[in-house]
Short mmCIF file of C-alpha atoms and ligand atoms in Angstrom, two decimals:
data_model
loop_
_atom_site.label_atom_id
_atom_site.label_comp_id
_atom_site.label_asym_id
_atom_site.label_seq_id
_atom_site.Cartn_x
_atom_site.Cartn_y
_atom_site.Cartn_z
CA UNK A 238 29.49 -105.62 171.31
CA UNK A 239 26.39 -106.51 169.12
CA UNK A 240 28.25 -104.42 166.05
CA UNK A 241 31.62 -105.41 166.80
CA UNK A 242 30.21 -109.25 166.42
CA UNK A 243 27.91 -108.83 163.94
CA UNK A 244 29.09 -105.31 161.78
CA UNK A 245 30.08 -105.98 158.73
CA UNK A 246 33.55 -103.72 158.45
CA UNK A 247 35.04 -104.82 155.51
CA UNK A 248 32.23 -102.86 153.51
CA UNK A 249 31.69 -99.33 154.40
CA UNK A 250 29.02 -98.47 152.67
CA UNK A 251 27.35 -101.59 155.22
CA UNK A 252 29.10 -100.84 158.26
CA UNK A 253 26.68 -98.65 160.30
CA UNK A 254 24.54 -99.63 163.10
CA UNK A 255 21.46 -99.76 161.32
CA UNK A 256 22.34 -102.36 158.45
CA UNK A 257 23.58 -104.42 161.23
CA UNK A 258 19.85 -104.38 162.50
CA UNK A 259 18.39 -105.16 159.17
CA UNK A 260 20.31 -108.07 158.48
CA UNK A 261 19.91 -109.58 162.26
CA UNK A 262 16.15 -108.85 161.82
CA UNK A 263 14.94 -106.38 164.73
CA UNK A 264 13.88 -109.30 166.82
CA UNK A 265 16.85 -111.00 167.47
CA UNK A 266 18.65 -108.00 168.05
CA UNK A 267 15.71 -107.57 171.09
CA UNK A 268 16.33 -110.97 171.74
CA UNK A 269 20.46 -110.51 171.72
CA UNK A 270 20.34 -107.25 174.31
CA UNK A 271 17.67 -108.75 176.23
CA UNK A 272 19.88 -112.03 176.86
CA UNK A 273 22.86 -111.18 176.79
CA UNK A 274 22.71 -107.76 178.20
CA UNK A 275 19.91 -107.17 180.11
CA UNK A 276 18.49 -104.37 177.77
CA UNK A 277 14.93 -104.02 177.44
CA UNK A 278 13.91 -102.38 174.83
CA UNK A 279 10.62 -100.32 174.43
CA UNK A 280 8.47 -99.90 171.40
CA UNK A 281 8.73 -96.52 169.80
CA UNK A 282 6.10 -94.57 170.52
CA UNK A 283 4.55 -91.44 167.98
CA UNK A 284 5.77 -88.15 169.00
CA UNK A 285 3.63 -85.08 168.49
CA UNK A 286 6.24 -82.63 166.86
CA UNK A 287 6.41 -79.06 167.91
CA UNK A 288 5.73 -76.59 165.22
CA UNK A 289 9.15 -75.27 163.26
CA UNK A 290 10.50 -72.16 165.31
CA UNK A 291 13.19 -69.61 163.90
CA UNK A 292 13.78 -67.75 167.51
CA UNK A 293 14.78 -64.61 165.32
CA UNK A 294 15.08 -61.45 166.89
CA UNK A 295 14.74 -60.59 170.74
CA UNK A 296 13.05 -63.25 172.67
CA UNK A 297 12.73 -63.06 176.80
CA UNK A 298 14.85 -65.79 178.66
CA UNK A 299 13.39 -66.99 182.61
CA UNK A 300 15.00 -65.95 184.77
CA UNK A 301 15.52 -62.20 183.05
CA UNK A 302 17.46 -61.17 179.98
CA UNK A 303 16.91 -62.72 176.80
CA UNK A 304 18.72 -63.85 173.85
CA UNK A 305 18.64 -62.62 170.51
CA UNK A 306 18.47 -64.84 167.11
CA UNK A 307 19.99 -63.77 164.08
CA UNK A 308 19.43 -65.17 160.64
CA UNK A 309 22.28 -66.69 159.02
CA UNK A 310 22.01 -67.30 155.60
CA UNK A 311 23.03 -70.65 154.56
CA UNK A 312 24.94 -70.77 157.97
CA UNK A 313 27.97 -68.73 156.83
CA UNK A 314 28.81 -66.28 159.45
CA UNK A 315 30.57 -63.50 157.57
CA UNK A 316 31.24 -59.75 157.01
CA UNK A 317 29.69 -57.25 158.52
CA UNK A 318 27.31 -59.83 160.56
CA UNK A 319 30.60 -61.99 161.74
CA UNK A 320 31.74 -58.56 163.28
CA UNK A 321 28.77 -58.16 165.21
CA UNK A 322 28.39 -60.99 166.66
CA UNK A 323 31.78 -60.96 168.09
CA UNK A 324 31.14 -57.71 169.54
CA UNK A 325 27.89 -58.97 171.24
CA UNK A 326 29.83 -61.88 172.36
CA UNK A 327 33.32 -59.70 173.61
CA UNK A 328 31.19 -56.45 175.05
CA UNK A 329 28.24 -58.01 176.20
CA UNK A 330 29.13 -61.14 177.67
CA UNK A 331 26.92 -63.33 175.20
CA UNK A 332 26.85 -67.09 174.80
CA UNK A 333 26.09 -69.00 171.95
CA UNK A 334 23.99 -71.48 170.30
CA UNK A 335 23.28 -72.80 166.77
CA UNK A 336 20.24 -74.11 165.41
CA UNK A 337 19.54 -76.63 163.31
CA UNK A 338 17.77 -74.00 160.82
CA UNK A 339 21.68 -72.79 159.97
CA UNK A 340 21.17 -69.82 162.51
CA UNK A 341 22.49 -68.36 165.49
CA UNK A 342 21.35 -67.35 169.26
CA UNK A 343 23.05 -64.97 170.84
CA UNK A 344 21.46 -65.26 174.65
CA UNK A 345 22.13 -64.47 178.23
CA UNK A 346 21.88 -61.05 177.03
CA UNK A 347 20.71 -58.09 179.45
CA UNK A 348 18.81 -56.08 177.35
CA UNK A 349 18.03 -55.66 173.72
CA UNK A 350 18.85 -51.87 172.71
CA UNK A 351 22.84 -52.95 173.78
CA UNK A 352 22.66 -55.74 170.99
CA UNK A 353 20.78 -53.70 168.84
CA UNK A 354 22.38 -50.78 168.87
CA UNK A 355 25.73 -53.12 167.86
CA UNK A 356 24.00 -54.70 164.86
CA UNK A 357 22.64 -51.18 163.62
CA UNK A 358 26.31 -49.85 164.45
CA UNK A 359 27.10 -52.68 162.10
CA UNK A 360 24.87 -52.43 159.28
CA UNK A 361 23.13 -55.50 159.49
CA UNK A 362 19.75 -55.89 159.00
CA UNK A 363 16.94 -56.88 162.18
CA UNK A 364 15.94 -60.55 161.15
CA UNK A 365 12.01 -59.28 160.54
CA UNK A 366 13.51 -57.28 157.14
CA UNK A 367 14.98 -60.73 156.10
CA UNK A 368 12.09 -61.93 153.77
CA UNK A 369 10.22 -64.87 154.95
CA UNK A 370 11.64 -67.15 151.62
CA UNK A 371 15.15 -66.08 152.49
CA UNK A 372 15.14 -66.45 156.86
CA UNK A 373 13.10 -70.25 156.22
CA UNK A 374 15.53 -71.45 153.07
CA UNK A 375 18.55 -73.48 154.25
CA UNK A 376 21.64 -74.95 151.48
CA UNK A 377 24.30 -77.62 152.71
CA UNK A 378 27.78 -76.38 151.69
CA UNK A 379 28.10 -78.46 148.37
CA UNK A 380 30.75 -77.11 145.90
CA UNK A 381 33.48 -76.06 146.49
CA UNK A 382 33.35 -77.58 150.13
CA UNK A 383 32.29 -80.48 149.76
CA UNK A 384 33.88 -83.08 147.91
CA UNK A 385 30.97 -85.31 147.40
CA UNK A 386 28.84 -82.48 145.71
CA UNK A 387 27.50 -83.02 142.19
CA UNK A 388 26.22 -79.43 142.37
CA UNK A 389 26.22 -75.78 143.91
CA UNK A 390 23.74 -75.36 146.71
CA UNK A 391 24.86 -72.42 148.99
CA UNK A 392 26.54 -70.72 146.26
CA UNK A 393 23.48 -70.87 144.23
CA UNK A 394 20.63 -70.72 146.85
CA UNK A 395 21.02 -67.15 147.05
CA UNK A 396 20.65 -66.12 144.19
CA UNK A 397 17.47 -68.06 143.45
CA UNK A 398 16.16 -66.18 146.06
CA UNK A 399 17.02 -62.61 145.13
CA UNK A 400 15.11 -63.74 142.08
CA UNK A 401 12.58 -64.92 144.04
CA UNK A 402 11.69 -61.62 145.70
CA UNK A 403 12.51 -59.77 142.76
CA UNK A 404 9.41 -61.32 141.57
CA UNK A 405 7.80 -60.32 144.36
CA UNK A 406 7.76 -63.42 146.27
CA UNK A 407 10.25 -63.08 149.38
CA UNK A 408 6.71 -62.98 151.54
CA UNK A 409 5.80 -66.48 150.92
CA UNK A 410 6.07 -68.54 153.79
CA UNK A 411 7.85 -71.49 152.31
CA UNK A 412 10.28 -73.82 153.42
CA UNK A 413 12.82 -74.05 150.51
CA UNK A 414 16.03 -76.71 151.25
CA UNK A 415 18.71 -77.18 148.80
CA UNK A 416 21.54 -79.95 148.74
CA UNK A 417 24.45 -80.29 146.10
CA UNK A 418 23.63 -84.23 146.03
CA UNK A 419 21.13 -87.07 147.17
CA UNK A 420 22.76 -86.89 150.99
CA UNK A 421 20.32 -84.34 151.65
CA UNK A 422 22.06 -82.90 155.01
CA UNK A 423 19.99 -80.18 155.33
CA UNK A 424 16.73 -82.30 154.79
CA UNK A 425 15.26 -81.27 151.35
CA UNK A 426 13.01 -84.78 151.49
CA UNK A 427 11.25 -83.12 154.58
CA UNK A 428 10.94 -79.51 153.11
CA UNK A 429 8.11 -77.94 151.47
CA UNK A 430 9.96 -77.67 149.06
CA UNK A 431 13.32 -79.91 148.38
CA UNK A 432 16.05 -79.42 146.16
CA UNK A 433 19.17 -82.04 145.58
CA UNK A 434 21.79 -81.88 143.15
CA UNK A 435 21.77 -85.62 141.27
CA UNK A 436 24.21 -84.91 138.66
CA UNK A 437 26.53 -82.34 136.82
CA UNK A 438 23.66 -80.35 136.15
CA UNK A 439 20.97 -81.79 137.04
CA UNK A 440 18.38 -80.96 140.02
CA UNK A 441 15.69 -83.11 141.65
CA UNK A 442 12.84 -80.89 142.93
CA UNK A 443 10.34 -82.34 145.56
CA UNK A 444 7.50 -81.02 147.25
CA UNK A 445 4.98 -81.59 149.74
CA UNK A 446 6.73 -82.12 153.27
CA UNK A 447 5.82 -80.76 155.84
CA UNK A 448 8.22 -78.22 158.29
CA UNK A 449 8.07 -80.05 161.38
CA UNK A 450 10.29 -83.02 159.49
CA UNK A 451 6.61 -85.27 159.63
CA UNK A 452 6.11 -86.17 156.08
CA UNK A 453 8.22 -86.80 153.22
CA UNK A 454 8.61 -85.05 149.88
CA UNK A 455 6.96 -86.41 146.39
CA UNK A 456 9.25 -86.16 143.22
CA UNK A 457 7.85 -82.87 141.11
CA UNK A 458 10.54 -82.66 138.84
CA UNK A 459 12.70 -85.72 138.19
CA UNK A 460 15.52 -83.82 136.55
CA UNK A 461 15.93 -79.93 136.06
CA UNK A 462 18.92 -77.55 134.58
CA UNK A 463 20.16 -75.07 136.42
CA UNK A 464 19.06 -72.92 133.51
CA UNK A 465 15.42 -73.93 134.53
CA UNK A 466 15.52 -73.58 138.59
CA UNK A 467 14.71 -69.71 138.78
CA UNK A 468 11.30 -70.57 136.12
CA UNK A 469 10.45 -73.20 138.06
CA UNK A 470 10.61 -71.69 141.47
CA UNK A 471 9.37 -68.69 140.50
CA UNK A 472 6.33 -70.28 139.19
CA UNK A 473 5.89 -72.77 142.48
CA UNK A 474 6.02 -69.72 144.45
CA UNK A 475 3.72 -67.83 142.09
CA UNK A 476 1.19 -70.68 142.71
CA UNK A 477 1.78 -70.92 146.15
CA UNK A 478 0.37 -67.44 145.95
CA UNK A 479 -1.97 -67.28 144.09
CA UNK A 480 -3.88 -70.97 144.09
CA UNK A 481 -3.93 -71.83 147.82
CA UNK A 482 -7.50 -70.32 148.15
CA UNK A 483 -8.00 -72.03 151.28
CA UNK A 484 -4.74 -70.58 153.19
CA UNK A 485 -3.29 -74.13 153.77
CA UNK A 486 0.01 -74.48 154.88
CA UNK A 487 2.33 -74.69 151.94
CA UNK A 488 3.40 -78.04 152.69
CA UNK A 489 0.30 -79.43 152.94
CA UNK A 490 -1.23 -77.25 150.27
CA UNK A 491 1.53 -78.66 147.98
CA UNK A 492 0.86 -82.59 149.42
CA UNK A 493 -2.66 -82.41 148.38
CA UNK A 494 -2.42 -80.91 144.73
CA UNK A 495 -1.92 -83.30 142.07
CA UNK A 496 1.99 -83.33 140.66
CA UNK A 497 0.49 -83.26 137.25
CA UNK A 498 -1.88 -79.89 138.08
CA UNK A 499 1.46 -78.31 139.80
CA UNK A 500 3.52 -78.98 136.85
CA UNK A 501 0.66 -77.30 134.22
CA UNK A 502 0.55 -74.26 136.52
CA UNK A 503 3.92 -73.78 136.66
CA UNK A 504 4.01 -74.05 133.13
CA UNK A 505 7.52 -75.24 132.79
CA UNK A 506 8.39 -76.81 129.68
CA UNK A 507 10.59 -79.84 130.39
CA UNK A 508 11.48 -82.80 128.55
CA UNK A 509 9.81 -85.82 129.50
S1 SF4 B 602 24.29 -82.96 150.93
FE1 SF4 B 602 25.93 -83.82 149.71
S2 SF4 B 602 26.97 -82.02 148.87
FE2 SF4 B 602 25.77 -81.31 150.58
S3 SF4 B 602 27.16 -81.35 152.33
FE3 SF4 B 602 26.01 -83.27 152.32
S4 SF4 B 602 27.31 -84.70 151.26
FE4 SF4 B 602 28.04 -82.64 150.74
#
């Protein structure tokens, strides 16, 4: 009742919730559902996050059984791996659940050998010979899909990768997000390492959050090619590698280093 008396509808880009609050002012919407409604509302409270899970592979439910995750890349459920899963699903009885890392549970399963036996019947591959850079990287849908894209992101994701471990990087645990414009809906300002399409050809890369979704992103490179993404995540990851004597996590290893050291290890050569 608060939005439909306060929203503003004629403009959508103003017509959520939340820009209702922030022209009312927090207080007197407090004030409005305390009143008027009876709504007390709490103060929000810090929230320790749990640390990021995949739940790849067989896992033990309570209660018996288990489920088993499989990585999706990118989401897209296809081929040889759509097949699969539909058998586990039809022969064994298996429910379903997404996860908000693009992948899919397969669960209330009895044992493990009858779904792997299915995904070896199959031909695809156990989620532990997924490299770690492919099973953590997530890409939105972007172009063709979407029609607000500027660029690729799930079409293109992949193939960064492949270079990626053709360089001999697929075992660095990094969180790598990719979006096909600033809407970021699969969360590159939160990832270790962020990618967003702002343009026809033009990339923003960020770095430095952490994988729980606690801290956000810094800008590392305002405005990249797509000639100059595999250089310049080859060389991240070659850092990550190589410079993070101490063993932090990447996210925090990246948080901590200067942009401008980053950049000069990388050794990119970009226009300023
Ligand atoms: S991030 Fe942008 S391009 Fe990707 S799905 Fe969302 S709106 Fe579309």
């Amino acid at each position: 009742m608060l939005q439909r008396d306060h929203g503003d509808r004629k403009d959508r880009k103003l017509a959520r919730w939340k820009y209702t609050i922030r022209r009312l002012g927090l207080d007197r919407v407090r004030t409005e559902l305390a009143d008027t409604f009876g709504v007390e509302l709490s103060d929000a409270e810090p929230v320790a996050l749990p640390p990021m899970q995949l739940h790849l592979g067989w896992n033990e439910q309570r209660g018996g059984g288990g489920w088993y995750g499989l990585s999706v890349e990118n989401g897209r459920l296809k081929g040889a791996q759509r097949r699969a899963a539909r058998r586990v699903v039809d022969e064994l009885g298996a429910s379903v659940r997404l996860t908000p890392q693009q992948d899919l549970l397969l669960c209330n399963l009895a044992d493990r050998e009858g779904v792997e036996s299915i995904l070896r019947e199959e031909g695809v591959a156990f989620p532990e010979t997924v490299s770690l850079v492919r099973r953590n990287a997530m890409a939105c849908p972007a172009k063709p899909t979407c029609g607000l894209a500027m660029t690729d992101a799930e079409n293109i994701l992949p193939r960064y990768i492949d270079a990626l471990e053709e360089a001999g990087l697929g075992d660095v645990d990094v969180v790598i997000r990719m979006t096909g414009c600033p809407n970021n809906c699969v969360r590159p300002p939160t990832a270790e390492v962020g990618i967003y399409g702002y343009g026809k050809n033009d990339h923003v890369v960020l770095v430095g959050g952490s994988r729980e979704g606690s801290r956000l992103a810094h800008t590392l490179y305002p405005r990249l090619a797509g000639e100059q993404m595999v250089p310049a995540l080859v060389g991240l990851l070659r850092v990550l590698k190589e410079r993070n004597a101490e063993g932090l996590p990447v996210g925090e290893f990246l948080h901590r280093t200067d942009p401008e050291q980053l950049r000069a290890w990388v050794g990119l050569e970009v226009e300023a």
